[in-house]
PDB file of C-alpha atoms in Angstrom:
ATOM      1  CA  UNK A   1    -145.403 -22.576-200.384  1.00 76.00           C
ATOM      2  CA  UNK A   2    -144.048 -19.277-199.540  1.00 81.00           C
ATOM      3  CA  UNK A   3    -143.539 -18.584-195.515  1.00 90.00           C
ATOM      4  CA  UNK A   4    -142.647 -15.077-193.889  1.00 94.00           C
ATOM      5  CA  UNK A   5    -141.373 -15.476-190.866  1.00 95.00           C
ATOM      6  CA  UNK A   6    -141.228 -12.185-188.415  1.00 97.00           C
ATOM      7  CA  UNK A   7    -140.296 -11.564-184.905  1.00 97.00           C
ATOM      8  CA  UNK A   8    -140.263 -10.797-182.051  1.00 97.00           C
ATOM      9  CA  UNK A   9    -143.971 -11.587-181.524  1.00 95.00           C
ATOM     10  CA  UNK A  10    -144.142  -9.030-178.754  1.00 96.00           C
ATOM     11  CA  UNK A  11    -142.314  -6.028-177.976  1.00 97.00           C
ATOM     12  CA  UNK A  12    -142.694  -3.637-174.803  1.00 97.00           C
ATOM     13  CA  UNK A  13    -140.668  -0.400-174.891  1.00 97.00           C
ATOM     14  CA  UNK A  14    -140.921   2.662-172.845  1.00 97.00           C
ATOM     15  CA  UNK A  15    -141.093   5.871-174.966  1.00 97.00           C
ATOM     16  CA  UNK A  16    -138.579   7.068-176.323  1.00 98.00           C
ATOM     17  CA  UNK A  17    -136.837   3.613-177.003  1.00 98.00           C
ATOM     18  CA  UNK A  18    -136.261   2.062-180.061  1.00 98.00           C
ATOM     19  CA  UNK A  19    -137.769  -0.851-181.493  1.00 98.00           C
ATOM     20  CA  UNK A  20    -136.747  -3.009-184.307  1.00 98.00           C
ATOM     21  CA  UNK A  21    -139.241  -5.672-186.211  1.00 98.00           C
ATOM     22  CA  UNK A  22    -137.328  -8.319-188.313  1.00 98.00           C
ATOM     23  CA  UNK A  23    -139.212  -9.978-191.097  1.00 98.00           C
ATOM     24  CA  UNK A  24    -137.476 -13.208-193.481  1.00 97.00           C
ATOM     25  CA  UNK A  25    -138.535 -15.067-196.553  1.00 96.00           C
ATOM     26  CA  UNK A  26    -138.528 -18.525-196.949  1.00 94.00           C
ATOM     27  CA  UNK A  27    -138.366 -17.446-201.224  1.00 94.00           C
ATOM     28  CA  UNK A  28    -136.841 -14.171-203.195  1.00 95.00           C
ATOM     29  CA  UNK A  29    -139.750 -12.091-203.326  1.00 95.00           C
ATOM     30  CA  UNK A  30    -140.925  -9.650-205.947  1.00 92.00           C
ATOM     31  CA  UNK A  31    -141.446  -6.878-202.809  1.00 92.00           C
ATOM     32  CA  UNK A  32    -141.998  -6.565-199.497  1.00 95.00           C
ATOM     33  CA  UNK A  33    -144.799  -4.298-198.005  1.00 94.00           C
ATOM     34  CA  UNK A  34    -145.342  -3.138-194.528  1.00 96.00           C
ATOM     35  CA  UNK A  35    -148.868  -2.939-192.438  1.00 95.00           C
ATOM     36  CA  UNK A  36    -149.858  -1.214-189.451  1.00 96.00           C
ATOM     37  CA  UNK A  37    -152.612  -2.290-187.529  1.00 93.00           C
ATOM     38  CA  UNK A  38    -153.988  -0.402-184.318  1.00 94.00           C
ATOM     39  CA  UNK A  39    -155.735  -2.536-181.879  1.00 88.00           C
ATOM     40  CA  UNK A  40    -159.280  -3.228-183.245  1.00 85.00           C
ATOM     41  CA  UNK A  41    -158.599  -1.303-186.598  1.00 88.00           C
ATOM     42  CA  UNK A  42    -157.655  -3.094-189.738  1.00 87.00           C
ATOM     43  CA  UNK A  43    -153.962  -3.124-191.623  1.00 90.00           C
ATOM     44  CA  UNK A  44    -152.978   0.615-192.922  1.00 90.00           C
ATOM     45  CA  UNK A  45    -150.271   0.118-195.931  1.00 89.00           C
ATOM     46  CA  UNK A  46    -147.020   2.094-194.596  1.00 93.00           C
ATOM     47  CA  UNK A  47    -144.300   1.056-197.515  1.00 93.00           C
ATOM     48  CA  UNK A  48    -143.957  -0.885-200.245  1.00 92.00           C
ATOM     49  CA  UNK A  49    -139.731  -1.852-200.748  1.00 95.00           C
ATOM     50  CA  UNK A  50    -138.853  -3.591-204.511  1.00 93.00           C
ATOM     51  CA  UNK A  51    -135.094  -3.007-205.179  1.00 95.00           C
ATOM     52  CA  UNK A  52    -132.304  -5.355-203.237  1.00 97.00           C
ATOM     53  CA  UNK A  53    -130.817  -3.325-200.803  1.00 97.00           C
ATOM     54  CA  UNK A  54    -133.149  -0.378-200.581  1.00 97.00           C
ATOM     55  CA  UNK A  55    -133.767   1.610-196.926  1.00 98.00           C
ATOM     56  CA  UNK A  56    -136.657   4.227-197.187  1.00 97.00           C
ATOM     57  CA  UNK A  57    -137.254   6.668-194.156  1.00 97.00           C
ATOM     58  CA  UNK A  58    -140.599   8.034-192.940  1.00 96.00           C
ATOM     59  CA  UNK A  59    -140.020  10.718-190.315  1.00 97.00           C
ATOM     60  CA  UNK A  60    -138.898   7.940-187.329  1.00 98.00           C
ATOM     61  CA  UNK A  61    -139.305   5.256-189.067  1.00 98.00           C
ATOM     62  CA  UNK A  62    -136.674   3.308-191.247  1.00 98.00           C
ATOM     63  CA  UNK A  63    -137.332   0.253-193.527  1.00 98.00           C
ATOM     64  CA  UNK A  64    -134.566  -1.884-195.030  1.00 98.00           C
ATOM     65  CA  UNK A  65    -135.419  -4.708-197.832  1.00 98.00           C
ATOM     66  CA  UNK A  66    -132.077  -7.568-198.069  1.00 97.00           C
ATOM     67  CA  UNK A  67    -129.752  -7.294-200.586  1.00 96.00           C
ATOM     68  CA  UNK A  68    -131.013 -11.528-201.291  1.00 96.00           C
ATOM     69  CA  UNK A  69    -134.827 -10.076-201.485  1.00 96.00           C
ATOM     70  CA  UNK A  70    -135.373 -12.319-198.791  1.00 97.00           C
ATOM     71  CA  UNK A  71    -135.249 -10.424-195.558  1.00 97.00           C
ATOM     72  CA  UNK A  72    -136.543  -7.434-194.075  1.00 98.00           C
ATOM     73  CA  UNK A  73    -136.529  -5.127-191.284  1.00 98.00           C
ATOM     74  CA  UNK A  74    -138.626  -1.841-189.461  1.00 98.00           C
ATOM     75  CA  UNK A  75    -136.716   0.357-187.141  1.00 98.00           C
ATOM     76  CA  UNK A  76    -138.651   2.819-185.129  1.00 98.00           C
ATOM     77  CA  UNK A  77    -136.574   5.736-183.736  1.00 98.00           C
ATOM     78  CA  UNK A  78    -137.559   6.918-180.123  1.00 98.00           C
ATOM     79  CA  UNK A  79    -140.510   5.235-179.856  1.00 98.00           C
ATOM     80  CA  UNK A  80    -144.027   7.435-179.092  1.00 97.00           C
ATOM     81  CA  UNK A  81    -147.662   5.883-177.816  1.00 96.00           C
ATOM     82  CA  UNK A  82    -148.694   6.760-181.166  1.00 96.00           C
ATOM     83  CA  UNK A  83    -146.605   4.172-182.253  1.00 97.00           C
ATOM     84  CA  UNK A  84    -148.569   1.572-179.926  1.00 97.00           C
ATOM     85  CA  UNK A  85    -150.165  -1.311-182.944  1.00 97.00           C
ATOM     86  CA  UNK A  86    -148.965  -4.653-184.935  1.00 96.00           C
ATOM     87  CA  UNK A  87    -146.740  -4.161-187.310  1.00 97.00           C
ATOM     88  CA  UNK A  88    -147.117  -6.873-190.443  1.00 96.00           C
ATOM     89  CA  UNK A  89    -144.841  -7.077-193.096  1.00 97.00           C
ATOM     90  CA  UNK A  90    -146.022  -9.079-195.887  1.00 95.00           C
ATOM     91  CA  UNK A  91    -144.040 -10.433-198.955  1.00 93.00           C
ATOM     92  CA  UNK A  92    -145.395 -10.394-202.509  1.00 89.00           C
ATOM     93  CA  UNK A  93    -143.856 -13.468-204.270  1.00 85.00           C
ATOM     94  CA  UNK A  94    -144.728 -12.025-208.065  1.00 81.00           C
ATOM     95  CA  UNK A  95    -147.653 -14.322-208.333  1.00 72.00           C
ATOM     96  CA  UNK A  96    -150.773 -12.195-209.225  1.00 73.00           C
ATOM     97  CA  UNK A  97    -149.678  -9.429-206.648  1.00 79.00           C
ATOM     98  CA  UNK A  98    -150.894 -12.025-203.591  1.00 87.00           C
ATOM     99  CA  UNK A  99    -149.399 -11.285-200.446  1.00 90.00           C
ATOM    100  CA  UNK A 100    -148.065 -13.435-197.678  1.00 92.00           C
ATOM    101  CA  UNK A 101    -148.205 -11.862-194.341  1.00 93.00           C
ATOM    102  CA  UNK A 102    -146.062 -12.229-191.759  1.00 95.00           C
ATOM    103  CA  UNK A 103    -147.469 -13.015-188.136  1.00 93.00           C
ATOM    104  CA  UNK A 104    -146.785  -9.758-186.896  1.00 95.00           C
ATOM    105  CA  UNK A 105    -145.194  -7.847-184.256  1.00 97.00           C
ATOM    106  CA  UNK A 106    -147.142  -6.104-181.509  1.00 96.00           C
ATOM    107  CA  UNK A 107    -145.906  -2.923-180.269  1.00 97.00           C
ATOM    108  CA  UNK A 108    -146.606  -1.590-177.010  1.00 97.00           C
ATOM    109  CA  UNK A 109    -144.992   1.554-175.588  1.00 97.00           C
ATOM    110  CA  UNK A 110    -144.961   2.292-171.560  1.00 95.00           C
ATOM    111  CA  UNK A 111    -145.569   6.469-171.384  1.00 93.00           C
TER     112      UNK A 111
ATOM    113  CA  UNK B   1    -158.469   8.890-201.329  1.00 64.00           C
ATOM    114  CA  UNK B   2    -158.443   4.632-201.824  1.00 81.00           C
ATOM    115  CA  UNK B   3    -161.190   4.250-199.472  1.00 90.00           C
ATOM    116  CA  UNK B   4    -162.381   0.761-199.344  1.00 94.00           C
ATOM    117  CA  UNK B   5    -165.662   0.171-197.258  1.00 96.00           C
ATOM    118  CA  UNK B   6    -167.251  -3.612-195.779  1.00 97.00           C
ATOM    119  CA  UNK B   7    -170.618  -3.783-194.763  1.00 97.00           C
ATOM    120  CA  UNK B   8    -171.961  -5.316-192.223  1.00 97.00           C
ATOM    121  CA  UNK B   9    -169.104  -4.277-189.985  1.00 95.00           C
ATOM    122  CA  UNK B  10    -170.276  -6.767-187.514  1.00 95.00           C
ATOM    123  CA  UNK B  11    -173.017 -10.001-187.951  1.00 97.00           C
ATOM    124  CA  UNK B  12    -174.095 -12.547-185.697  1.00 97.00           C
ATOM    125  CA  UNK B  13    -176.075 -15.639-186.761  1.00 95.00           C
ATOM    126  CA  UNK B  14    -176.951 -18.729-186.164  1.00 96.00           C
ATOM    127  CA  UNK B  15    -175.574 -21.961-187.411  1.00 97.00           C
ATOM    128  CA  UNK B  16    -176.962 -23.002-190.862  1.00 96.00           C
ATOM    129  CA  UNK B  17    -177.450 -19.757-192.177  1.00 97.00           C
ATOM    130  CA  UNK B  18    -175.882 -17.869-194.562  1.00 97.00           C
ATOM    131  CA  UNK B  19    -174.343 -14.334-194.472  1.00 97.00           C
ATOM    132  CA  UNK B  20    -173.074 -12.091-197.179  1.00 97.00           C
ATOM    133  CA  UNK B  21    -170.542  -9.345-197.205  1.00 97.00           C
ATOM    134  CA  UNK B  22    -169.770  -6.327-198.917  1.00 97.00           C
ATOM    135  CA  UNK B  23    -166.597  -5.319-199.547  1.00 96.00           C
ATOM    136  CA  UNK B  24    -166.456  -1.835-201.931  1.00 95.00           C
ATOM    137  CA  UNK B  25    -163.573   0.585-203.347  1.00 93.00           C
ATOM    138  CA  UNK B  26    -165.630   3.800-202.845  1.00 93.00           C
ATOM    139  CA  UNK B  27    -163.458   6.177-204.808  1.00 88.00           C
ATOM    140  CA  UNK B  28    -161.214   3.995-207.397  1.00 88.00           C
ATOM    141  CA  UNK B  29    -161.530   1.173-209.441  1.00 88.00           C
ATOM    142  CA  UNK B  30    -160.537  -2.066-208.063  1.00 87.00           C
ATOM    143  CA  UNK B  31    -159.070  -5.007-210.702  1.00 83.00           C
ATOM    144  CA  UNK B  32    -158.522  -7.121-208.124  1.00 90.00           C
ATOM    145  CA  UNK B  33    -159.565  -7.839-204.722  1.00 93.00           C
ATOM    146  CA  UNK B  34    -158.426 -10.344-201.671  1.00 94.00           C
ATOM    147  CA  UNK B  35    -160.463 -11.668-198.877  1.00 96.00           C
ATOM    148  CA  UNK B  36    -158.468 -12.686-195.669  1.00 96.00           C
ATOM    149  CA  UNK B  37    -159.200 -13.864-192.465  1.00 95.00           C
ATOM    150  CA  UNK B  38    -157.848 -12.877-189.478  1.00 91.00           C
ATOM    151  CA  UNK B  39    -158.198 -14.719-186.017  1.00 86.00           C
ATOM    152  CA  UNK B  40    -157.153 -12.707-182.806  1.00 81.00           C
ATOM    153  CA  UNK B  41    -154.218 -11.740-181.968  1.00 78.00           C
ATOM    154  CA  UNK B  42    -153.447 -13.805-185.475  1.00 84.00           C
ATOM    155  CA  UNK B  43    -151.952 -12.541-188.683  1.00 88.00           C
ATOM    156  CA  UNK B  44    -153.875 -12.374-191.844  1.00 91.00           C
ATOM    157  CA  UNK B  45    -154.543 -15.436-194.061  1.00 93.00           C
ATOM    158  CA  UNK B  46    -155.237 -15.129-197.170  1.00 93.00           C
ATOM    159  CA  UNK B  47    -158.603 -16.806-198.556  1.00 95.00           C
ATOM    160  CA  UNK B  48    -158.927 -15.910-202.195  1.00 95.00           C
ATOM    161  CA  UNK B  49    -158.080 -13.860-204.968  1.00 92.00           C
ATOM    162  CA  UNK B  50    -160.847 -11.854-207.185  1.00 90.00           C
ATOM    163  CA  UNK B  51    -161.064 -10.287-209.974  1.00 86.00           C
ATOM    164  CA  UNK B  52    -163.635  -8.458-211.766  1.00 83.00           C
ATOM    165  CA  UNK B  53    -165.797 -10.102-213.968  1.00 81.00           C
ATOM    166  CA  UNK B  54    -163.665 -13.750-213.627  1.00 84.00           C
ATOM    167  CA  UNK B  55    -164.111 -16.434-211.283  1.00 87.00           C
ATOM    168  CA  UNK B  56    -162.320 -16.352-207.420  1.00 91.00           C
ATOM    169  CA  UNK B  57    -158.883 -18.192-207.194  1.00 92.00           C
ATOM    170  CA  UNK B  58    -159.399 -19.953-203.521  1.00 95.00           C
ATOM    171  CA  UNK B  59    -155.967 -20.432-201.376  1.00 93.00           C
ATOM    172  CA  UNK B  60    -155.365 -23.883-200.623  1.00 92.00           C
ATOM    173  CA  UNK B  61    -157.702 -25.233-197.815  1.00 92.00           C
ATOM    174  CA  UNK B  62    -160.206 -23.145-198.467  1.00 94.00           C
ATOM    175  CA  UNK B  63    -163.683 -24.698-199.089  1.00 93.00           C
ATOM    176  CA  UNK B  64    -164.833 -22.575-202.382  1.00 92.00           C
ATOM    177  CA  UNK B  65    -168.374 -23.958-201.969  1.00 94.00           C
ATOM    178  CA  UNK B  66    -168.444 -22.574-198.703  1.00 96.00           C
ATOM    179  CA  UNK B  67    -166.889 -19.170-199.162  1.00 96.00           C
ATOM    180  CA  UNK B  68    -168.771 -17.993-201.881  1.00 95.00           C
ATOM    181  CA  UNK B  69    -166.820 -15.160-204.079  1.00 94.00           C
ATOM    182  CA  UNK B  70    -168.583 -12.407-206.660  1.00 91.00           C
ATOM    183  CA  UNK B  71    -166.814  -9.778-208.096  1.00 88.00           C
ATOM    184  CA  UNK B  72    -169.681  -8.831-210.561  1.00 82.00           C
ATOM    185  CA  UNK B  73    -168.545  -4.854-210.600  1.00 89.00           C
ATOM    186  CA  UNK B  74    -164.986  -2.761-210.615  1.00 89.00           C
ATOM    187  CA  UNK B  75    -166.362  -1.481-206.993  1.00 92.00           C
ATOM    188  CA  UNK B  76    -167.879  -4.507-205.673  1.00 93.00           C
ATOM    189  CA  UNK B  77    -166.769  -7.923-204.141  1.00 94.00           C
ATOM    190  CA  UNK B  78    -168.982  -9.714-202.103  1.00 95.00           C
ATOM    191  CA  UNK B  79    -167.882 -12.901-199.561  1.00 97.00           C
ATOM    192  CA  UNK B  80    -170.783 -15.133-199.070  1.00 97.00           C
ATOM    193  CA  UNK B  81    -170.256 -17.624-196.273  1.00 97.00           C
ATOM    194  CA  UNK B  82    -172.857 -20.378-196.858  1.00 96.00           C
ATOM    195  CA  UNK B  83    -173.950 -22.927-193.702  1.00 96.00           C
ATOM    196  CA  UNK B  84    -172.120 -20.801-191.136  1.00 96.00           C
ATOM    197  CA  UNK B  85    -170.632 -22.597-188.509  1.00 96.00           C
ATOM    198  CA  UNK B  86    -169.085 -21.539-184.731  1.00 95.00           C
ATOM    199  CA  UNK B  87    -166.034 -22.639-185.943  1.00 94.00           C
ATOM    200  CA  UNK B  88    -166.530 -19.879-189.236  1.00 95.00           C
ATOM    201  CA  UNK B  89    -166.936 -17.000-186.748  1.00 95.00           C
ATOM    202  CA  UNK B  90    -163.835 -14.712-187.041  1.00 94.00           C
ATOM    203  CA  UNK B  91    -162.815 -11.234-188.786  1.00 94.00           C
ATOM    204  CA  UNK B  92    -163.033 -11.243-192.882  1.00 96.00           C
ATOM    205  CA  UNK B  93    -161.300  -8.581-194.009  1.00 96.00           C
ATOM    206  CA  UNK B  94    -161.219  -7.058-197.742  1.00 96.00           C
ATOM    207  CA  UNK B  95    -158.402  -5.612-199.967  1.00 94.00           C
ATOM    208  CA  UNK B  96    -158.424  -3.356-203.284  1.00 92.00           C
ATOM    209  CA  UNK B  97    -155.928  -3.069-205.338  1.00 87.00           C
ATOM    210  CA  UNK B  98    -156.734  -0.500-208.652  1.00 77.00           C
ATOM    211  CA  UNK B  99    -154.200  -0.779-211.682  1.00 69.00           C
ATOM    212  CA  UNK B 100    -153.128   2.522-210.750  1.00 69.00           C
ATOM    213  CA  UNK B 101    -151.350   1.895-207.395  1.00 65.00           C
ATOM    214  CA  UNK B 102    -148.752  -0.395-208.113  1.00 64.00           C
ATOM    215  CA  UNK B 103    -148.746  -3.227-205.688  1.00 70.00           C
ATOM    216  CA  UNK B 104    -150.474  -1.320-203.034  1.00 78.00           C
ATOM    217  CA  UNK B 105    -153.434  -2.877-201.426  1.00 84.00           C
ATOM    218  CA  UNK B 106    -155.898  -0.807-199.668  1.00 89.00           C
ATOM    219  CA  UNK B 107    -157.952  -2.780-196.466  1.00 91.00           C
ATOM    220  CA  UNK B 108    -161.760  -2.108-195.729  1.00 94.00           C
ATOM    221  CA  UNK B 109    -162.339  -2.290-191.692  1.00 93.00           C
ATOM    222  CA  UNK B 110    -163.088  -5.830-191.884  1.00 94.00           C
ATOM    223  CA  UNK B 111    -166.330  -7.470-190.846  1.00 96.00           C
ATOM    224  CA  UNK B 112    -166.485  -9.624-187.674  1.00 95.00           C
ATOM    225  CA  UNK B 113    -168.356 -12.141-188.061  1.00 96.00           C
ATOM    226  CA  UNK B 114    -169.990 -14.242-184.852  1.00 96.00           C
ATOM    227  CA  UNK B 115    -171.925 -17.741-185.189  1.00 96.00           C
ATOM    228  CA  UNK B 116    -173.640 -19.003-183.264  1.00 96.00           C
TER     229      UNK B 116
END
Protein backbone atom coordinates (compact mmCIF):
# COMPACT_ATOMS: atom_id res chain seq x y z
CA UNK A 1 0.00 0.00 0.00
CA UNK A 2 0.80 3.57 -0.16
CA UNK A 3 3.68 4.83 2.51
CA UNK A 4 4.62 8.61 3.26
CA UNK A 5 7.62 8.82 4.63
CA UNK A 6 8.62 12.35 6.47
CA UNK A 7 11.47 13.55 8.47
CA UNK A 8 13.21 14.65 10.59
CA UNK A 9 11.07 13.24 13.44
CA UNK A 10 12.21 16.03 15.71
CA UNK A 11 13.38 19.40 15.17
CA UNK A 12 14.68 22.04 17.87
CA UNK A 13 15.36 25.56 16.57
CA UNK A 14 15.85 28.75 18.38
CA UNK A 15 13.62 31.59 17.05
CA UNK A 16 14.27 33.07 14.40
CA UNK A 17 15.83 29.95 12.60
CA UNK A 18 14.56 28.18 9.88
CA UNK A 19 13.17 24.88 9.72
CA UNK A 20 12.52 22.63 6.87
CA UNK A 21 10.06 19.34 7.03
CA UNK A 22 10.63 16.87 4.08
CA UNK A 23 7.80 14.56 3.22
CA UNK A 24 8.18 11.46 0.16
CA UNK A 25 5.80 9.08 -1.48
CA UNK A 26 6.31 5.66 -1.91
CA UNK A 27 3.36 6.23 -5.14
CA UNK A 28 2.43 9.47 -7.50
CA UNK A 29 -0.20 10.93 -5.56
CA UNK A 30 -3.31 12.78 -6.62
CA UNK A 31 -2.22 15.76 -3.84
CA UNK A 32 -0.50 16.35 -1.00
CA UNK A 33 -2.02 18.21 2.07
CA UNK A 34 -0.37 19.66 5.05
CA UNK A 35 -1.56 19.44 8.97
CA UNK A 36 -0.68 21.29 11.92
CA UNK A 37 -1.15 19.95 15.15
CA UNK A 38 -0.43 21.92 18.52
CA UNK A 39 0.40 19.80 21.42
CA UNK A 40 -2.89 18.29 22.75
CA UNK A 41 -5.04 19.89 19.89
CA UNK A 42 -6.05 17.95 16.86
CA UNK A 43 -4.64 18.39 12.98
CA UNK A 44 -5.61 22.07 11.51
CA UNK A 45 -5.55 21.73 7.44
CA UNK A 46 -2.77 24.43 6.33
CA UNK A 47 -2.52 23.59 2.30
CA UNK A 48 -3.65 21.43 -0.02
CA UNK A 49 -0.74 21.23 -3.27
CA UNK A 50 -2.21 19.25 -6.71
CA UNK A 51 -0.08 20.45 -9.70
CA UNK A 52 3.72 18.92 -10.23
CA UNK A 53 5.95 21.47 -9.34
CA UNK A 54 3.77 23.93 -7.50
CA UNK A 55 5.31 26.19 -4.30
CA UNK A 56 2.48 28.16 -2.45
CA UNK A 57 3.52 30.79 0.29
CA UNK A 58 1.62 31.63 3.48
CA UNK A 59 3.18 34.67 5.14
CA UNK A 60 6.57 32.54 6.50
CA UNK A 61 5.72 29.64 5.38
CA UNK A 62 6.60 27.97 1.92
CA UNK A 63 5.29 24.60 0.56
CA UNK A 64 6.75 22.86 -2.50
CA UNK A 65 4.91 19.61 -4.11
CA UNK A 66 7.78 17.42 -6.64
CA UNK A 67 7.73 17.83 -10.05
CA UNK A 68 7.29 13.38 -9.89
CA UNK A 69 4.11 14.05 -7.42
CA UNK A 70 5.99 12.08 -5.15
CA UNK A 71 7.80 14.34 -2.76
CA UNK A 72 7.19 17.19 -0.68
CA UNK A 73 8.54 19.77 1.47
CA UNK A 74 7.51 22.80 4.35
CA UNK A 75 9.93 25.58 4.88
CA UNK A 76 9.33 27.86 7.76
CA UNK A 77 11.10 31.26 7.51
CA UNK A 78 12.52 32.66 10.90
CA UNK A 79 10.95 30.49 13.01
CA UNK A 80 8.45 32.06 16.02
CA UNK A 81 7.02 30.02 19.34
CA UNK A 82 3.88 30.27 17.58
CA UNK A 83 5.23 28.02 15.28
CA UNK A 84 5.93 25.39 18.22
CA UNK A 85 3.42 21.92 16.94
CA UNK A 86 3.71 18.65 14.53
CA UNK A 87 3.62 19.26 11.30
CA UNK A 88 1.88 16.17 9.12
CA UNK A 89 1.80 16.09 5.63
CA UNK A 90 -0.45 13.58 4.27
CA UNK A 91 -0.75 12.26 0.62
CA UNK A 92 -4.08 11.62 -1.11
CA UNK A 93 -3.46 8.70 -3.56
CA UNK A 94 -6.92 9.49 -5.73
CA UNK A 95 -8.69 6.67 -4.06
CA UNK A 96 -11.98 8.04 -2.55
CA UNK A 97 -10.10 11.26 -1.26
CA UNK A 98 -8.38 8.86 1.72
CA UNK A 99 -5.40 10.24 3.07
CA UNK A 100 -2.14 8.73 4.14
CA UNK A 101 -0.38 10.64 6.77
CA UNK A 102 2.95 10.99 7.23
CA UNK A 103 4.50 10.40 10.83
CA UNK A 104 5.10 13.85 11.42
CA UNK A 105 7.56 16.33 12.38
CA UNK A 106 7.60 17.99 15.79
CA UNK A 107 8.60 21.47 16.00
CA UNK A 108 9.96 23.03 18.94
CA UNK A 109 11.36 26.57 19.03
CA UNK A 110 13.89 27.78 22.02
CA UNK A 111 12.65 31.75 22.73
CA UNK B 1 -16.93 28.09 9.28
CA UNK B 2 -16.30 23.88 8.73
CA UNK B 3 -16.63 23.27 12.30
CA UNK B 4 -16.63 19.66 13.06
CA UNK B 5 -17.48 18.72 16.78
CA UNK B 6 -16.81 14.91 18.80
CA UNK B 7 -18.52 14.23 21.80
CA UNK B 8 -17.46 12.78 24.52
CA UNK B 9 -14.16 14.60 24.31
CA UNK B 10 -12.82 12.25 26.83
CA UNK B 11 -14.37 8.53 28.22
CA UNK B 12 -13.09 6.12 30.51
CA UNK B 13 -14.53 2.60 30.93
CA UNK B 14 -14.08 -0.51 31.84
CA UNK B 15 -13.21 -3.54 29.86
CA UNK B 16 -16.26 -5.24 28.20
CA UNK B 17 -18.19 -2.32 27.68
CA UNK B 18 -19.06 -0.47 24.93
CA UNK B 19 -18.67 3.28 24.10
CA UNK B 20 -20.04 5.38 21.33
CA UNK B 21 -18.85 8.53 19.72
CA UNK B 22 -20.09 11.41 18.06
CA UNK B 23 -18.46 12.92 15.50
CA UNK B 24 -20.70 16.05 13.77
CA UNK B 25 -20.10 18.79 10.89
CA UNK B 26 -21.95 21.59 12.76
CA UNK B 27 -22.21 24.08 9.94
CA UNK B 28 -21.83 22.07 6.44
CA UNK B 29 -22.79 19.02 5.03
CA UNK B 30 -20.45 16.21 5.25
CA UNK B 31 -20.49 13.31 2.20
CA UNK B 32 -17.93 11.66 3.66
CA UNK B 33 -16.27 11.17 6.85
CA UNK B 34 -12.89 9.31 8.25
CA UNK B 35 -12.21 7.97 11.64
CA UNK B 36 -8.44 7.74 12.64
CA UNK B 37 -6.59 6.83 15.46
CA UNK B 38 -3.86 8.41 16.80
CA UNK B 39 -1.42 6.96 19.53
CA UNK B 40 1.01 9.51 21.29
CA UNK B 41 3.46 11.10 19.98
CA UNK B 42 2.15 8.82 16.78
CA UNK B 43 0.82 9.95 13.45
CA UNK B 44 -2.68 9.37 12.40
CA UNK B 45 -3.95 5.99 11.09
CA UNK B 46 -6.57 5.79 9.26
CA UNK B 47 -9.53 3.35 10.43
CA UNK B 48 -12.37 3.73 7.98
CA UNK B 49 -14.04 5.55 5.44
CA UNK B 50 -17.94 6.72 5.73
CA UNK B 51 -20.28 7.87 3.87
CA UNK B 52 -23.71 8.95 4.34
CA UNK B 53 -26.36 6.68 4.09
CA UNK B 54 -23.80 3.57 2.78
CA UNK B 55 -21.98 1.15 4.71
CA UNK B 56 -18.16 2.03 6.37
CA UNK B 57 -15.14 0.91 4.16
CA UNK B 58 -12.69 -0.46 7.16
CA UNK B 59 -8.71 -0.02 6.43
CA UNK B 60 -7.02 -3.18 6.45
CA UNK B 61 -6.54 -4.60 10.05
CA UNK B 62 -9.23 -3.12 11.32
CA UNK B 63 -11.79 -5.37 13.13
CA UNK B 64 -15.26 -3.91 11.55
CA UNK B 65 -17.22 -5.88 14.17
CA UNK B 66 -15.42 -4.15 16.69
CA UNK B 67 -15.36 -0.59 15.44
CA UNK B 68 -18.76 -0.13 14.74
CA UNK B 69 -19.44 2.74 11.91
CA UNK B 70 -23.02 4.78 11.29
CA UNK B 71 -23.28 7.50 9.14
CA UNK B 72 -27.17 7.59 9.27
CA UNK B 73 -27.26 11.68 8.64
CA UNK B 74 -25.18 14.39 6.32
CA UNK B 75 -24.05 15.81 9.98
CA UNK B 76 -23.60 12.73 11.85
CA UNK B 77 -21.04 9.80 12.11
CA UNK B 78 -20.89 7.88 15.04
CA UNK B 79 -17.72 5.28 16.06
CA UNK B 80 -18.98 2.62 18.28
CA UNK B 81 -16.21 0.62 19.90
CA UNK B 82 -17.85 -2.62 21.10
CA UNK B 83 -15.99 -4.93 24.08
CA UNK B 84 -13.45 -2.21 24.83
CA UNK B 85 -10.25 -3.36 25.71
CA UNK B 86 -6.87 -1.59 27.52
CA UNK B 87 -5.24 -2.23 24.53
CA UNK B 88 -8.38 -0.03 22.53
CA UNK B 89 -7.67 3.00 24.76
CA UNK B 90 -6.14 5.78 22.55
CA UNK B 91 -7.33 9.16 20.71
CA UNK B 92 -10.19 8.61 17.82
CA UNK B 93 -10.28 11.40 15.93
CA UNK B 94 -13.02 12.45 13.16
CA UNK B 95 -12.79 14.13 9.68
CA UNK B 96 -15.49 15.93 7.33
CA UNK B 97 -15.12 16.43 4.14
CA UNK B 98 -18.46 18.38 2.33
CA UNK B 99 -18.58 18.23 -1.63
CA UNK B 100 -17.92 21.76 -1.53
CA UNK B 101 -14.29 21.89 -0.26
CA UNK B 102 -12.40 20.06 -2.62
CA UNK B 103 -10.17 17.59 -0.94
CA UNK B 104 -10.07 19.44 2.26
CA UNK B 105 -10.79 17.56 5.38
CA UNK B 106 -11.85 19.32 8.41
CA UNK B 107 -10.78 17.39 12.09
CA UNK B 108 -13.17 17.42 15.21
CA UNK B 109 -10.88 17.62 18.58
CA UNK B 110 -10.76 14.00 18.81
CA UNK B 111 -12.04 11.91 21.68
CA UNK B 112 -9.58 10.16 24.05
CA UNK B 113 -10.62 7.31 24.93
CA UNK B 114 -9.21 5.34 28.32
CA UNK B 115 -10.05 1.52 29.23
CA UNK B 116 -9.73 0.20 31.76
Amino acid sequence: GQQVMQIPQYQHVQEGEDFTTYCNSSTTLSNIQWYKQRPGGHPVFLIQLVKSGEVKKQKRLTFQFGEAKKNSSLHITATQTTDVGTYFCAGDGGSNYKLTFGKGTLLTVNP
Amino acid sequence: GAVVSQHPSWVICKSGTSVKIECRSLDFQATTMFWYRQFPKQSLMLMATSNEGSKATYEQGVEKDKFLINHASLTLSTLTVTSAHPEDSSFYICSAMSSASSYEQYFGPGTRLTVT
